């Protein structure tokens, strides 16, 4: 984006006259050269019912066949399809993005049809805003995806605008440059067309829809813009097929009753649309998007988030003060949470510790118990052992005694038998 | 014994401050290259004309600062550059005027027009620089001024209801005048340029080049270039900002051969060979300011005004200003550090050291 510069009018500036050629009249060229080397972005949003001729018109406008399969009528809701192309003409590189509304106007209940469109536009603004608010940002090579022009395709009923059209345009007019066009204009006869156009314009005015105003402040373009504005909305016919007219090939639609030439100004306003959209006002469309629509979005968004430029006493608030306050608030919250978590952690640790201590104690007790039991058993065993020994001793004694007795008895017996023997003899 | 606690998560706390995450378009973009030259003229190249017309209408701002000791010919040079009496002080330096005790900053705005292009030129003079006995930190007022301009711009940019065109008072170019001693740079020169080459585009200029012969001039220039390189001073055009090969070769040539420009300034005209030229009259001849054989003023003028003026502004805006902005938003804690100003992504709060659980 070219850096916009301002000239404060209340400063005391001296007007100098140059006594020779300085050379800064090359400044616009320097600026343009820089922009050319970077390339330009242009994003068009096409809003219109399925089958109204959006893709064909884009093909015709940009003289190419963008690959596009025609959409079906069975879409459950409106969705936006964005496609980017790189076009080059002489040394100008253009990054063109065409956004299509698929499924618009096909549903039975169209209450929410406009929502995806508004969301998409807002999303592009949001992306730019996010980039702009970054600390480390790179705006100068940012791929601008904001919608610069919205072509609103009006169905050629010949009566008036549909309520869906009015509602949608009303929602979009503060967000994007709306250029209404009458599609498939070859279905309307010339006299009907004039009535249709004025009906549409008066409806737009009475409903307060702000369409894009071609700029008339600069002399070179004021004239052409003024004359063209009279023909709004442009009634266009799109065609990529070529038909031989005279001895040239021209883009046209062939009917049994004649040939509608796309680039013939008597047949339709295609040429006017191309002039206005591309050859005269492309830069203005980009500028309006940036300085009006984007700024409005930014202002609303920041106000929504609670930032203000002046506080209730209307002293200028520095945005940074607000940021600081919010940041401190946020940090405070974080700290509180941190504290809570820390406390919880400490508590848990304590609990766990207690548990483990309990377990330890239990184990110790068990161990003690076991030890005691063991000791007791040991003692019992020893006692038994002693008893046994005693018994053994007793037994041995008894045995000894018994043996003695026995031996005595034997001796006594032997003596007795001897005596008996002696007696017998 | 104790299980580690997960790091403090910031996601949950962010929900109030965080706007919706950046949504993607319904279908990822696939740039398809189509050369439209073959299929007929569309008219895209008219955007150049449209842009040019717009910029001519809005006009341009250019702020140039001149820094150097008194008597080096700063005011004269500015007058010569812009072919008008930009600085009134030039021709009547009154001995009675006191040399200021500290460095003053004087900014005077002018409006000049040429070829339908309106330019608001602001010349910022720094009387008192390097004139004291003790010149320590005499670049500080200058650095402060430059940062003040960035601050002013930042404040405007950060407003909710912004002006359509933010007035640009940032210094786009700083001409630093080197005294033509013939030896090398002075410590003051090095210090100044070291400090300021990081915040502003510095173009070193050898003043009063008519005191040196051609050999002395080229030797001096070589020495100066070497010294600047050794000290790591990146003067404009900075090597790191060369965008493509074309720029690089062009700028390399300027950096390694022409800079620093050895200039002579004058706002008096004399007749030479039937033409009226700006020059200095001496008993041994007339030094023509715009003659490339005599001095390099024409090179400086073409460089600053005719080819690189827009680039000077862009480097100031895209690089120096952005650096200032990033630093400012990070430092004063007025805004959360990290990617998102509004807190889309905060760096993880450093993990709280787990209380030792014994």
XYZ file of C-alpha atoms in Angstrom, chain A residues 56-66 87 89 96 239-240 242 251 263 270 274 278-279, chain B residues 34-43:
33
model
C -19.391 -16.183 -17.258
C -19.171 -12.485 -16.557
C -15.842 -12.902 -14.774
C -14.542 -14.883 -17.678
C -15.650 -12.178 -20.057
C -14.283 -9.329 -17.991
C -10.861 -10.828 -17.662
C -10.698 -12.448 -21.033
C -9.856 -15.846 -19.682
C -11.484 -19.070 -18.829
C -11.213 -19.504 -15.088
C -2.694 -12.100 -14.309
C -0.403 -7.342 -18.564
C -6.915 -11.341 -8.676
C -20.167 -14.506 -23.096
C -16.954 -16.250 -23.829
C -17.040 -15.760 -30.254
C -17.774 -12.070 -28.072
C -18.885 -5.285 -26.465
C -20.592 -4.456 -20.487
C -15.294 -2.847 -17.610
C -11.002 -1.841 -14.130
C -9.789 0.935 -16.282
C -2.838 -17.155 -16.639
C -1.060 -15.018 -19.137
C -3.723 -12.728 -20.391
C -1.631 -11.136 -23.064
C -2.696 -13.752 -25.491
C -6.395 -13.360 -25.026
C -7.039 -9.708 -25.425
C -6.542 -6.483 -23.615
C -8.239 -6.121 -20.255
C -6.878 -2.870 -19.006
